[in-house]
XYZ file of C-alpha atoms in Angstrom:
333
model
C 2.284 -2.838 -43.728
C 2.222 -4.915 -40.808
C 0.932 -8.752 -41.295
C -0.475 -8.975 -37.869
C -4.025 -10.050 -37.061
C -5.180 -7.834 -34.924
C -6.233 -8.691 -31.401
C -9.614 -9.626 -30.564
C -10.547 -7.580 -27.125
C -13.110 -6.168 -25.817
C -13.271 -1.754 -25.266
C -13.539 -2.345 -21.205
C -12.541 -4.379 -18.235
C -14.514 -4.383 -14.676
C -14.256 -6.404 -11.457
C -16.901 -8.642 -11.678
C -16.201 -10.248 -8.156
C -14.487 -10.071 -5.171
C -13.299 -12.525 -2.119
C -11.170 -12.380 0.837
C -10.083 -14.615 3.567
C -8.535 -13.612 7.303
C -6.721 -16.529 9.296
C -8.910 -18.135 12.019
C -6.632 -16.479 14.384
C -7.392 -13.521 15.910
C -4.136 -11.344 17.564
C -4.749 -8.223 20.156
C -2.287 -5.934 20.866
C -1.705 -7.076 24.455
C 0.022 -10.287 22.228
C 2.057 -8.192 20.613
C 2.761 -6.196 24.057
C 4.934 -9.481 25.225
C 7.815 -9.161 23.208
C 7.304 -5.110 22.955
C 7.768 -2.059 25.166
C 4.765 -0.258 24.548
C 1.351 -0.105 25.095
C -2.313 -0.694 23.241
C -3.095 3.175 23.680
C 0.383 3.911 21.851
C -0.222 1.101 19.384
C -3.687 2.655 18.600
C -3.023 6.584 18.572
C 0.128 5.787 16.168
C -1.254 3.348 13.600
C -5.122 2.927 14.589
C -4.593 -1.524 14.688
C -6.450 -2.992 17.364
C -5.966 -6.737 16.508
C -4.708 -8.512 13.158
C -5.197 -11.843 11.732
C -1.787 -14.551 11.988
C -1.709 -17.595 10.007
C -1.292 -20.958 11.100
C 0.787 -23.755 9.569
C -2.214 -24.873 7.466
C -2.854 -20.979 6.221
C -0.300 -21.021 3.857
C -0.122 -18.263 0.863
C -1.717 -21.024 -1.579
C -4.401 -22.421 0.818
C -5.517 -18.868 1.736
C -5.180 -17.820 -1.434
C -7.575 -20.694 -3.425
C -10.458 -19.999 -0.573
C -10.437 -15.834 -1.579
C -10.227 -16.825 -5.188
C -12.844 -19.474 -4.502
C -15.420 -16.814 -3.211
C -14.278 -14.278 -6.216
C -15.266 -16.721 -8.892
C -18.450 -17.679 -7.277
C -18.922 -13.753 -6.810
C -18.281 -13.672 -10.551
C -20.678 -16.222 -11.553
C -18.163 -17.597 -13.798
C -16.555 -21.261 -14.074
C -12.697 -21.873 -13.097
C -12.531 -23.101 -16.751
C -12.717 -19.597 -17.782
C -9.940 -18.184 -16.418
C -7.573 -17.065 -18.550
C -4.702 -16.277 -16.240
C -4.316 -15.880 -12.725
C -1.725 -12.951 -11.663
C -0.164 -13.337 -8.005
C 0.825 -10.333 -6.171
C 3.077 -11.341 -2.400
C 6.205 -10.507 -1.032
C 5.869 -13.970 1.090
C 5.612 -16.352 -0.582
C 9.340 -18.176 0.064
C 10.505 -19.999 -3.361
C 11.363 -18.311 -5.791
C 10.482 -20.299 -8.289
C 8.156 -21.833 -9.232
C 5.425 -19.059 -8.782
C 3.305 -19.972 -6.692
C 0.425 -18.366 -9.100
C 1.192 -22.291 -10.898
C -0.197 -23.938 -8.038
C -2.821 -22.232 -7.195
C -4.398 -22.176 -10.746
C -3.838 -26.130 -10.024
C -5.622 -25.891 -7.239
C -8.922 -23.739 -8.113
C -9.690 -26.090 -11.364
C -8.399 -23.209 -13.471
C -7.262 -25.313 -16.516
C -3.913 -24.201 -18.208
C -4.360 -20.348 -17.603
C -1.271 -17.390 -18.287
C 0.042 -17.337 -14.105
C 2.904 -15.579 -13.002
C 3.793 -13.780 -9.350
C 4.498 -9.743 -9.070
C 6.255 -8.012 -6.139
C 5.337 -4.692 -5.857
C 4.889 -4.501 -2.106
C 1.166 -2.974 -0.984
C 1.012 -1.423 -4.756
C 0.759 -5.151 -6.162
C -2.810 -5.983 -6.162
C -2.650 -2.178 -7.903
C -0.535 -3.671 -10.620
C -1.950 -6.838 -11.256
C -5.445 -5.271 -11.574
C -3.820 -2.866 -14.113
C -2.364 -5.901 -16.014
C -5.356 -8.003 -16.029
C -7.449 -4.641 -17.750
C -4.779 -4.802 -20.352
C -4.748 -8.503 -20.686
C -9.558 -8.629 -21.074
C -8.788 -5.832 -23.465
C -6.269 -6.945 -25.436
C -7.826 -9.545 -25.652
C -5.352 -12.202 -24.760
C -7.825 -13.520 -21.821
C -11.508 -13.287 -21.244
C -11.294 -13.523 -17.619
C -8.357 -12.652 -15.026
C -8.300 -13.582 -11.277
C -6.146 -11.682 -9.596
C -4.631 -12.065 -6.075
C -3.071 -9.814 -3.337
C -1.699 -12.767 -0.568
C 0.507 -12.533 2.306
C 1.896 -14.065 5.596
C 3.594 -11.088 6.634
C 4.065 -12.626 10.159
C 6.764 -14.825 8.916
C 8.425 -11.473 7.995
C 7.584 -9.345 11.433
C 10.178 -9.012 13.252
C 8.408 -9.073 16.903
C 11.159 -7.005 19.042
C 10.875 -4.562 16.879
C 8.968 -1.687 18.130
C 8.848 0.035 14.977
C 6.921 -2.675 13.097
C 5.594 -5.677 15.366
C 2.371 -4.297 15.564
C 1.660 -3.578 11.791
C 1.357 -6.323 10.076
C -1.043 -9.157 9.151
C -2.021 -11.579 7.197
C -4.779 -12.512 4.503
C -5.666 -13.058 0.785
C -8.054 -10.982 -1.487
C -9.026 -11.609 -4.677
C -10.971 -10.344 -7.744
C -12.193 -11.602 -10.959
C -11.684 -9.245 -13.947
C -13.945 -9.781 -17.641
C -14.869 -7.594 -19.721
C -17.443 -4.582 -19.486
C -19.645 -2.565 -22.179
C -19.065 0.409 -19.983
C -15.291 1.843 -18.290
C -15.303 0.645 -15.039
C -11.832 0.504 -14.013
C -9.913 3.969 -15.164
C -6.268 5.099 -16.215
C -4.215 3.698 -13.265
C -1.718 6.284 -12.576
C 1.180 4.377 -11.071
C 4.827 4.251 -10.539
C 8.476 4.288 -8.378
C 10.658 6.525 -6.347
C 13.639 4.421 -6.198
C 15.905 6.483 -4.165
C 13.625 5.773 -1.259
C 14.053 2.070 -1.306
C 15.921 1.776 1.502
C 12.884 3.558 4.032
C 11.013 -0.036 3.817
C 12.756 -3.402 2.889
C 14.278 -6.772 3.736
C 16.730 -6.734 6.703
C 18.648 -9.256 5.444
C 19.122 -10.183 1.656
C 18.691 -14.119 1.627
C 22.080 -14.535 -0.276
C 23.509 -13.139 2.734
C 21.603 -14.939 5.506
C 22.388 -18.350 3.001
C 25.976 -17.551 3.252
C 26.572 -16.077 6.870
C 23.356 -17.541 8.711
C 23.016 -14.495 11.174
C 21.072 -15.223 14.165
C 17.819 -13.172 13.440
C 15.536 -14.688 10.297
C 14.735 -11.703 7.577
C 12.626 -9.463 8.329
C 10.847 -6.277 7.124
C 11.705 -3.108 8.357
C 10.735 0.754 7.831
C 11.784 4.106 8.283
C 8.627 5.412 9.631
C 8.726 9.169 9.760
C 9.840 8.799 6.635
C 7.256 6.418 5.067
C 4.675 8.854 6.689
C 5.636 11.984 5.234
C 6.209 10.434 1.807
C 2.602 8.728 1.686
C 0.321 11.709 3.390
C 1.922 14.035 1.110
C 2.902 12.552 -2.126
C 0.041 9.889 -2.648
C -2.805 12.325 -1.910
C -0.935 13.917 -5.063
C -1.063 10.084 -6.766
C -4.771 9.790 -5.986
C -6.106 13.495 -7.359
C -4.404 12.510 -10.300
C -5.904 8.901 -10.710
C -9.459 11.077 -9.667
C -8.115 13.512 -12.963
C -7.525 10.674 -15.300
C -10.875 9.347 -14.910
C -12.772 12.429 -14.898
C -13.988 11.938 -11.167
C -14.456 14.936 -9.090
C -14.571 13.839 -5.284
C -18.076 14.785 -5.004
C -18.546 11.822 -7.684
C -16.599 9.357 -5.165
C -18.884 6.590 -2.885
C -16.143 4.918 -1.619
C -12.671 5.601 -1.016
C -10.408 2.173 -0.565
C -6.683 3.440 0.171
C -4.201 0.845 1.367
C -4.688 -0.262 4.922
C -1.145 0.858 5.810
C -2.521 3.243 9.031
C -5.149 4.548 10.189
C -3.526 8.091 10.373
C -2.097 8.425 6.531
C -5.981 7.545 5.909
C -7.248 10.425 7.783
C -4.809 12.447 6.502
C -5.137 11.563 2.665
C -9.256 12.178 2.935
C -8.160 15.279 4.495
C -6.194 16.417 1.754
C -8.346 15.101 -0.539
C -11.194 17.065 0.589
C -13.114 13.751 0.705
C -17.062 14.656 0.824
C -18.862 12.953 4.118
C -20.967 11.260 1.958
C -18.147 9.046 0.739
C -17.472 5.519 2.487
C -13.798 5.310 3.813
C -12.280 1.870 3.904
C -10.443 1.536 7.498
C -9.486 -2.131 7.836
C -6.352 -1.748 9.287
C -8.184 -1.635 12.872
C -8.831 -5.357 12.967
C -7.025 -6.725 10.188
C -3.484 -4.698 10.143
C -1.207 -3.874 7.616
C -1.460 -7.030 4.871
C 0.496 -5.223 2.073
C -0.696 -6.571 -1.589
C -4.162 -8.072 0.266
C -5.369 -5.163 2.165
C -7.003 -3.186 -0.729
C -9.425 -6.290 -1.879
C -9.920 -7.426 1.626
C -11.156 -3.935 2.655
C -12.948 -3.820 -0.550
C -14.657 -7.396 -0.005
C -15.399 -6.114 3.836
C -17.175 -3.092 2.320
C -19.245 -5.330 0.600
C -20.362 -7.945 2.561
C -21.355 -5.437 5.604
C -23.480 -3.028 3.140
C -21.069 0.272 3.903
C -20.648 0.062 -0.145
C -22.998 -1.768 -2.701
C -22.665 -2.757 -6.204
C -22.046 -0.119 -8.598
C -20.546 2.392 -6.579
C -17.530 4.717 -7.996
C -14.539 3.713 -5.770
C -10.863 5.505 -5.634
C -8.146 2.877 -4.679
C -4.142 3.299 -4.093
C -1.601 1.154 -2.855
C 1.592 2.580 -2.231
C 4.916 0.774 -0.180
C 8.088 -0.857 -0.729
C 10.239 -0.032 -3.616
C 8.641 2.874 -2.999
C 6.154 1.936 -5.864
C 2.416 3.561 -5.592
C -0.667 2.501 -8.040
C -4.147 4.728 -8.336
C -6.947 4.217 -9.556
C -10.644 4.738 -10.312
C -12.693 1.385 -10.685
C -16.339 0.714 -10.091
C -17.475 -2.031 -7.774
C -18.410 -5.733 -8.791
C-alpha cells in the first residue's frame, strides 16, 4: 500500500481572468508592400490581415508580457502573492536559458512561484492552459498565470512573400484557480510529426553560430500544405474537443480558433456547422498571426468590446508548428 499523502486539489479549474497587450505600433499592409511583390487586395483575399502590431525595442517578450499578466491578475481579483506558477508559452524569446517565465514572475511581484517556458508553436497557450488545470487540481498550485508571448517580427522574414504579411506580435494572458463547477473540458491535443518540416526555423542556430549565413533565422511555411492540414484535420480536433465535453454546437457562444487566417476560420465554422448565433473570434484582421498569443488576445478582445460576456461556453484550438494542435471547451472568466 502506497505511503503517499494524497494531494490536496480542488475537482475543477476555470479562467478567472484574462489580459492582453498589442505593441503601440500599428503596421498596414502597404508597409509590408515595400519589401514585397504583392498587393493589399492579395494580402486580404489570401489571409484576411489588414494591419498587425510590431514591437519596438522597449516591447520586449518580458515587458509585454508583465503588462497582459498585469491586467489578468487584476481581472482575477487575486494578489501576485498567490500565484503559484507562471507557465510561458513563445517561440521568441532568444536565450535559451534561463526561461524567461523566471523573470517575469520577478517582475509581476509573483513571489517564488513553479515557472518554466513551453514551445509548442500557436498550440502553446493550448498546452499551458491544459497544464495549469492539472497543476489547480492536483493541487500543487492554487492559482496559475499563464502566458502566450511573441515578437514574431524578429522571426519574419520580410522578402518573403509567403510569410511577411502574417505575422505579429503581442502577449495574452490568463489566470487559472479553481472552480466548484467544470469550466475548462478534456483538452484533446497532440502531434503529427512527419509534417514538421511544412512550418519551421530556416536556419537551426547551431548552424547560423557556426557558418553565419547572410540572412538571420527565420520562420517559414509550406502553405498549401498548412492549409489543407488545418481546414481539414482540426475541424476533426475541434468536434472532438466539442465530444469530450458534451457540447453540441448549438450549446457554443463563442468560437476562439487560432488567429492563423481568416480563411481556415471560415472554413472550420463551415465544417463545423457553427450556429449564427455563435460569436467567431477573427483577430487576425488587425492583429495578424501572433502564434502562442493570438487565442487569449482574441479572447481578451471579445471581452472588452461586449461580442462575448462572462460565462459564455467557448470552443478554442491552436494548432501550428511541430505540427502540434490543442482543443478545447472552457467557459469564459
Amino acid at each position: 500500500m502506497s505511503k503517499i499523502k494524497p494531494s490536496q486539489g480542488v475537482p475543477y479549474a476555470r479562467i478567472m481572468g484574462v489580459g492582453g497587450y498589442r505593441p503601440t505600433r500599428v503596421v498596414p499592409n502597404e508597409v509590408i508592400l515595400e519589401t514585397i511583390d504583392s498587393s493589399d487586395e492579395w494580402i486580404r483575399s489570401r489571409s484576411g490581415i489588414a494591419t498587425r502590431h510590431w514591437a519596438s525595442d522597449e516591447e520586449t517578450v518580458a515587458a509585454m508580457s508583465v503588462e497582459a499578466s498585469g491586467k489578468a491578475i487584476a481581472d482575477a481579483g487575486i494578489t501576485p502573492s498567490q500565484i503559484g506558477a507562471v507557465i510561458v508559452s513563445t517561440v521568441s524569446h532568444f536565450k535559451q536559458t534561463p526561461a524567461i517565465a523566471t523573470e517575469i514572475a520577478h517582475r509581476i511581484g509573483a513571489g517564488k512561484p513553479a515557472a518554466f517556458d513551453i514551445s509548442a508553436g500557436c498550440a502553446g497557450f493550448g498546452y499551458g492552459l491544459t497544464l495549469a488545470k492539472g497543476m489547480i487540481v492536483e493541487g500543487s498550485a492554487q492559482y496559475v498565470l499563464v502566458i502566450g508571448v511573441e515578437r514574431l517580427s524578429d522571426l519574419t522574414d520580410l522578402n518573403d512573400r509567403a510569410t511577411a504579411f502574417l505575422f505579429g506580435d503581442g502577449a495574452g494572458a490568463v489566470i487559472v484557480g479553481p472552480s466548484k463547477v467544470p469550466a475548462i473540458g478534456p483538452t484533446v491535443w497532440g502531434s503529427e510529426g512527419d509534417k514538421s518540416e511544412t512550418i519551421k526555423q530556416t536556419v537551426a542556430w547551431d548552424t547560423f553560430h557556426a557558418e553565419r549565413p547572410e540572412k538571420f533565422p527565420a520562420i517559414t511555411q509550406e502553405g498549401q500544405a498548412v492549409f489543407r492540414w488545418a481546414v481539414f484535420e482540426m475541424a476533426k480536433v475541434a468536434q472532438q474537443a466539442l465530444d469530450a465535453a458534451g457540447i453540441a454546437p448549438e450549446d457554443l457562444d463563442v468560437f476562439i480558433p487560432h488567429q492563423a487566417n481568416m480563411r481556415i476560420i471560415d472554413s472550420m465554422v463551415k465544417t463545423l456547422k457553427l450556429p449564427e448565433h455563435v460569436t467567431v473570434a477573427r483577430d487576425v484582421e488587425t492583429t495578424g498571426n501572433t502564434s502562442a498569443a493570438s487565442i487569449p488576445l482574441a479572447m481578451e478582445r471579445l471581452l472588452a468590446t461586449g461580442q462575448a460576456k462572462s460565462g459564455d461556453t467557448a470552443l478554442v484550438i491552436g494548432f501550428g508548428a511541430g505540427l502540434v494542435y490543442a482543443a478545447t471547451v472552457v467557459t469564459l472568466p
